[in-house]
CSV table of C-alpha atoms and ligand atoms in Angstrom, one decimal:
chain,number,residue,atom,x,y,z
M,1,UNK,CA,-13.6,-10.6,17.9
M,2,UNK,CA,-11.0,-12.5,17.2
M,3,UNK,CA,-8.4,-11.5,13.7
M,4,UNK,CA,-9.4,-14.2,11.7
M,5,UNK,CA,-13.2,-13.4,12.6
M,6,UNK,CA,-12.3,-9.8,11.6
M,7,UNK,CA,-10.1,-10.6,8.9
M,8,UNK,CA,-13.8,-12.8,7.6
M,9,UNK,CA,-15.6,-9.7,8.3
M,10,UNK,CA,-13.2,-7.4,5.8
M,11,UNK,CA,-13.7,-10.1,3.2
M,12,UNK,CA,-17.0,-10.0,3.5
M,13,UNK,CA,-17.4,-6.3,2.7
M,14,UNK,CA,-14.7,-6.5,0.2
M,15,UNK,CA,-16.6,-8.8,-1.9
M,16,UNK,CA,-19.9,-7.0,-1.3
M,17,UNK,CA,-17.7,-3.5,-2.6
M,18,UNK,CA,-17.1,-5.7,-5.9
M,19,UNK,CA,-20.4,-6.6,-6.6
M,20,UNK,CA,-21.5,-3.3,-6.2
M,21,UNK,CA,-19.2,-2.6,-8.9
M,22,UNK,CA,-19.3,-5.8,-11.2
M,23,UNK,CA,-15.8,-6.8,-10.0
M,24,UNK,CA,-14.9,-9.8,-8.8
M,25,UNK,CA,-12.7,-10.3,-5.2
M,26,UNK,CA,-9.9,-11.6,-7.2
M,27,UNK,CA,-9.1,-8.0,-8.5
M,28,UNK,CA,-8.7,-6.7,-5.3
M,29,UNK,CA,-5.5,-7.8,-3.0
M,30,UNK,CA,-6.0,-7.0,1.0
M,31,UNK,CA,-3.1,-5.8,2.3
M,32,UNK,CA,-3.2,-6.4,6.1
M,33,UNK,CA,-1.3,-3.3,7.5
M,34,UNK,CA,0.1,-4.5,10.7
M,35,UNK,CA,2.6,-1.7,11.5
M,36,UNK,CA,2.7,-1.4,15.4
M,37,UNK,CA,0.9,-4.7,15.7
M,38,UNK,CA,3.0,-7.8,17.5
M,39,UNK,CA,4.6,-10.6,15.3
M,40,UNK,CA,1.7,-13.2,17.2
M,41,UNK,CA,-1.0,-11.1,15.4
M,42,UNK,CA,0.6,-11.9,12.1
M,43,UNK,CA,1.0,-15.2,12.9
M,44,UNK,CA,-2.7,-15.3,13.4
M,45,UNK,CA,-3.8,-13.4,10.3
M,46,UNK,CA,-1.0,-15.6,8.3
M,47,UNK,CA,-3.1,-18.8,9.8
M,48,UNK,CA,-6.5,-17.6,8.7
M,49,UNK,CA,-5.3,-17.2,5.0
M,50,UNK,CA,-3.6,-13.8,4.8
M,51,UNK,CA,-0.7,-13.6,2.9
M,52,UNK,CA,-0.3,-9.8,2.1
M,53,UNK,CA,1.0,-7.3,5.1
M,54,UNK,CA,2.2,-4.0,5.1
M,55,UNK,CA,4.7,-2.1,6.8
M,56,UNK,CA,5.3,1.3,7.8
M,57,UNK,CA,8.3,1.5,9.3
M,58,UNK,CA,11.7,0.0,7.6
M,59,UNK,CA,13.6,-1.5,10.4
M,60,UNK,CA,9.9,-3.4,12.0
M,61,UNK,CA,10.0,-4.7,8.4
M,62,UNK,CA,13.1,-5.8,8.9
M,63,UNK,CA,12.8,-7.5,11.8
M,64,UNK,CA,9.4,-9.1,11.3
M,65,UNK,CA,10.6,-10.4,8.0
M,66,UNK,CA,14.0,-12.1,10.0
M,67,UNK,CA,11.0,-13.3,12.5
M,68,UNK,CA,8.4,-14.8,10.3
M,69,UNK,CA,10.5,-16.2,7.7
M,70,UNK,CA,9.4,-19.2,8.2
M,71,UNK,CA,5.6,-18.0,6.5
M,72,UNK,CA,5.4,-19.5,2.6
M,73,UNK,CA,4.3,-17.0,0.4
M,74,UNK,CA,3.9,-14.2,3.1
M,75,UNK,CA,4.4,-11.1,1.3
M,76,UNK,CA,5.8,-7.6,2.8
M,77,UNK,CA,4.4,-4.5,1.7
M,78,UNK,CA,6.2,-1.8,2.2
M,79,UNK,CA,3.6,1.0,2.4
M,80,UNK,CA,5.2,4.2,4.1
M,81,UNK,CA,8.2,6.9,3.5
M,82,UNK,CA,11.5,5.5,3.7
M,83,UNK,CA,14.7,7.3,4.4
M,84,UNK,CA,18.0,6.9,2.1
M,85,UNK,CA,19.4,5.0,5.4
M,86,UNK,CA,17.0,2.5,5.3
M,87,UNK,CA,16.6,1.1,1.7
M,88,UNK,CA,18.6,-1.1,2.0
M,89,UNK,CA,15.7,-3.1,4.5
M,90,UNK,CA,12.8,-2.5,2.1
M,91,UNK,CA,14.9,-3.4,-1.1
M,92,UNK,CA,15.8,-7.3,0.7
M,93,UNK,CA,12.1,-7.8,2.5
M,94,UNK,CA,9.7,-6.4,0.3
M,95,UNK,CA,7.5,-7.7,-2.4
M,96,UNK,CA,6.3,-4.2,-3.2
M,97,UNK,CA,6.7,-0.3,-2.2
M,98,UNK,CA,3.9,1.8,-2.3
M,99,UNK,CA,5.0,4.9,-1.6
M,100,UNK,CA,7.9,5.8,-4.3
M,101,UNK,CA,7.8,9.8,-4.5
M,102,UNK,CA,12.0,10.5,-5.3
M,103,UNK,CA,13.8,9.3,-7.5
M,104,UNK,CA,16.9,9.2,-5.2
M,105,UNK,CA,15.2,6.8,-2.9
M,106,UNK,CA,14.2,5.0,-6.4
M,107,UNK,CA,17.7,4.6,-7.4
M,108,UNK,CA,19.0,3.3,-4.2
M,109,UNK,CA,16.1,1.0,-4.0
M,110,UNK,CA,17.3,-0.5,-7.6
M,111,UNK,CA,20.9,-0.4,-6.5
M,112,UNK,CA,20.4,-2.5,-3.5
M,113,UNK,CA,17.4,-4.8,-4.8
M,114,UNK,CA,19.0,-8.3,-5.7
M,115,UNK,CA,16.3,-10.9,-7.6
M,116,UNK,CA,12.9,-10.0,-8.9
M,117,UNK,CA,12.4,-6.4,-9.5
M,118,UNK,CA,10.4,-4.4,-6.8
M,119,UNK,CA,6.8,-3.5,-7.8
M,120,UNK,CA,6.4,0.3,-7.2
M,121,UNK,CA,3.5,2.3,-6.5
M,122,UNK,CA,4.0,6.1,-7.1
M,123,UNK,CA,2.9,8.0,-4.4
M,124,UNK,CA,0.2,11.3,-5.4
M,125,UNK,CA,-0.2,13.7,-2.9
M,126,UNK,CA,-4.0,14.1,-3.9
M,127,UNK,CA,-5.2,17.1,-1.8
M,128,UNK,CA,-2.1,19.4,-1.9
M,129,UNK,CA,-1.1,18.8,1.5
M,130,UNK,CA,2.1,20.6,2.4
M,131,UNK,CA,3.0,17.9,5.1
M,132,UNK,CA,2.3,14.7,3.0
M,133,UNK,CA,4.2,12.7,1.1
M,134,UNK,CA,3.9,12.0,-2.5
M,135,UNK,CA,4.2,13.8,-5.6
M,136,UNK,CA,2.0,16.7,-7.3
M,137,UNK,CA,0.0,14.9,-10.2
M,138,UNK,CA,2.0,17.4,-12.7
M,139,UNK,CA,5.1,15.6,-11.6
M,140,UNK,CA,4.2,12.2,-12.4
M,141,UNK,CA,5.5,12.0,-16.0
M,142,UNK,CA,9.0,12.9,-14.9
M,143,UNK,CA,9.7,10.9,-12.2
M,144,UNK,CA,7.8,7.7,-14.0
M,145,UNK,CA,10.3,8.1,-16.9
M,146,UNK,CA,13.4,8.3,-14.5
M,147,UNK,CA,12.0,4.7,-12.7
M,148,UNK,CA,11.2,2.9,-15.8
M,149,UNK,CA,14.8,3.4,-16.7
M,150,UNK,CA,16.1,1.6,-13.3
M,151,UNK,CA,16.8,-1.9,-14.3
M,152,UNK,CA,15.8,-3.7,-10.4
M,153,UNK,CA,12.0,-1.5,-10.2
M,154,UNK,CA,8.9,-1.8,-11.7
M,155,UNK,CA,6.7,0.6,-11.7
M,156,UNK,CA,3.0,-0.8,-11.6
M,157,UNK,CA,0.4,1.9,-10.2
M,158,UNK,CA,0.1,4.6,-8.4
M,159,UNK,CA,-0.9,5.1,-4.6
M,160,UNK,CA,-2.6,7.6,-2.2
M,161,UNK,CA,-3.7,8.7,1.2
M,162,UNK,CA,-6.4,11.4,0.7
M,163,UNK,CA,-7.5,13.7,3.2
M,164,UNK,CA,-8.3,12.3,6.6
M,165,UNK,CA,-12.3,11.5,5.5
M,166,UNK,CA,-15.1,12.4,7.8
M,167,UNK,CA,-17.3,10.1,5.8
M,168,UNK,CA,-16.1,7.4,3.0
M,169,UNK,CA,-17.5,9.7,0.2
M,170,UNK,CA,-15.4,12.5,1.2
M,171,UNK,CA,-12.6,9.8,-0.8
M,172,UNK,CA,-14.7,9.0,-3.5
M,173,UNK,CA,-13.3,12.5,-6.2
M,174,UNK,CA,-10.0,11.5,-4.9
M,175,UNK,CA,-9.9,7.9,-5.8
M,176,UNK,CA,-11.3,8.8,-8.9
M,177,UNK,CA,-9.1,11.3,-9.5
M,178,UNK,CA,-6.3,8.6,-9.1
M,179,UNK,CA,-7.8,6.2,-11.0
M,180,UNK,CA,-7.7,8.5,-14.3
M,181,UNK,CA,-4.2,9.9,-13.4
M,182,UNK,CA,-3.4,5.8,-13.4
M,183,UNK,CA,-5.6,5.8,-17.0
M,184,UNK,CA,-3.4,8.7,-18.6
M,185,UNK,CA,-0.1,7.2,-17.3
M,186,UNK,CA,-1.0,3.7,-18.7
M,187,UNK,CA,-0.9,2.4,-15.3
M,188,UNK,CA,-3.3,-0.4,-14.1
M,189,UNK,CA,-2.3,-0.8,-10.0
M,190,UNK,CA,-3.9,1.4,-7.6
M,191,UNK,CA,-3.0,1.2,-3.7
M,192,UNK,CA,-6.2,3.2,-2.4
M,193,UNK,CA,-8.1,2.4,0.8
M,194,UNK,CA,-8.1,2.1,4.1
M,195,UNK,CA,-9.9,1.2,7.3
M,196,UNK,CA,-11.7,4.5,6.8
M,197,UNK,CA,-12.6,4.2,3.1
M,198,UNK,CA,-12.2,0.9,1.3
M,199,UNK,CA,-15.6,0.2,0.2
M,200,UNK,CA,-15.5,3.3,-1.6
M,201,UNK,CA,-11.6,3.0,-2.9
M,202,UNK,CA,-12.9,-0.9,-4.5
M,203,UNK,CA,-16.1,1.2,-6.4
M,204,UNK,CA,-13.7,3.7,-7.6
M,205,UNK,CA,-11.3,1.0,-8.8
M,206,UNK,CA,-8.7,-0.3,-6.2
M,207,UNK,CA,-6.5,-3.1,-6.5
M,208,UNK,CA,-5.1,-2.6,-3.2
M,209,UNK,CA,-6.3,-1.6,-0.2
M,210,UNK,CA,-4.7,-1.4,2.8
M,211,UNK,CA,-6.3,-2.3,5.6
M,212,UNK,CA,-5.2,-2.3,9.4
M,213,UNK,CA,-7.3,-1.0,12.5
M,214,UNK,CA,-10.3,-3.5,11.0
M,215,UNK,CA,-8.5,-6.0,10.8
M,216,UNK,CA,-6.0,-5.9,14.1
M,217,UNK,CA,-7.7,-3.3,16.0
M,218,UNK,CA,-6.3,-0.1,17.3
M,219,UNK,CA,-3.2,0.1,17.1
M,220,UNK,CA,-0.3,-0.2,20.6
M,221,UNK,CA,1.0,3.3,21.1
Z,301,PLP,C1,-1.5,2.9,8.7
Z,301,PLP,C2,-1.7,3.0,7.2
Z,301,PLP,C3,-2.8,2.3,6.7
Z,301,PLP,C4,-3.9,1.6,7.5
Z,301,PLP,O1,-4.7,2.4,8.2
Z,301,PLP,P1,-6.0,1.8,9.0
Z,301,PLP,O2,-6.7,3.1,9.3
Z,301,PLP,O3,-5.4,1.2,10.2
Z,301,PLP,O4,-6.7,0.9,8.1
Z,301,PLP,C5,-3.0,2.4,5.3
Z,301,PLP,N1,-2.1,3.1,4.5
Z,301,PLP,C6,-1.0,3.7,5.1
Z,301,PLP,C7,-0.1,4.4,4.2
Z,301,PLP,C8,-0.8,3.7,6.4
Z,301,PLP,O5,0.2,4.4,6.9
């Protein structure tokens, strides 16, 4: 298949995720996650009408941004942890970060970011996994106050990467469990979803998902 035949394909259930729940596909922004994956393959996604991508890794955010500056209205979301070293990347490339969980990197971010301010996602660490990122949903509050006082961020929703799922559903209590955590915090953006689970993260409320092996394939090692 080719990517814009996939990238058709991904629409296709995305729509068929917001009937199901009596949204509409305008709610519901595909992020293409093309980490790993060659500037070409953006080129081609970029061609076929996407216009969101997202990036793990600051410095291949860097340099695909230099590379495909020449794409109106392509915008870079940054989606993974980012080192103090390399903010300053994220905080001249990207249209949004989804995966704010210390305020240090927060401040930097603001320091550095020049223009409109960054759209933030606060990352939850859903499952209490010691080796994942994000915060514990008791730390939200805190760390939401410190960022609404940075004058260059925005804080706009909250994020998560559940548990690895066996089956979609295994995501559906933690998706929901976002969703309300967004609901208490007065928080309306939710960056939930991926190749594994989307369908389900839509029904439970996503405005984001981000979506990469369906849409590129597997990704080069
Ligand atoms: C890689 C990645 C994705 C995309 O995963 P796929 O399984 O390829 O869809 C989504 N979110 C984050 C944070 C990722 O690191």
């Amino acid at each position: 298949m080719t990517i814009a035949e996939r990238l058709a394909a991904v629409r296709a259930r995305v729509e068929a995720a917001c009937q199901r729940a009596g949204r509409t596909a305008s709610e519901v922004t595909l992020v293409a996650v093309s980490k790993l994956q060659p500037a070409a393959a953006i080129q081609e996604a970029y061609a076929a009408g996407a216009r969101d991508f997202g990036e793990n890794y600051a410095q291949e955010l860097r340099d695909k941004a230099a590379a495909l500056a020449a794409l109106d209205g392509l915008r870079w979301h940054a989606i993974g942890p980012l080192q103090r070293n390399k903010v300053k990347y994220v905080a001249k490339a990207a249209h949004s970060f989804h995966a704010l969980d210390r305020l240090e990197i927060a401040q930097e971010l603001s320091a550095r970011r020049a223009g409109a301010a960054l759209s933030c996602f606060l990352e939850v660490n859903l499952g209490d996994e010691a080796a994942k990122s994000g915060v514990a949903p008791g730390e939200l509050r805190a760390l939401r106050e410190a960022v609404d006082r940075l004058p260059s961020l925005k804080v706009v929703g909250l994020m998560a990467l559940p548990p690895w799922p066996k089956t979609p559903e295994d995501s559906r209590p933690h998706f929901r469990r976002l969703r309300e955590l967004a609901q208490q915090h007065g928080l309306t953006a939710l960056s939930m979803g991926t190749t594994a689970d989307f369908e389900v993260a839509i029904e439970e409320g996503a405005t984001h998902v981000r979506v990469g092996t369906a849409l590129f394939g597997e990704r080069p090692t």
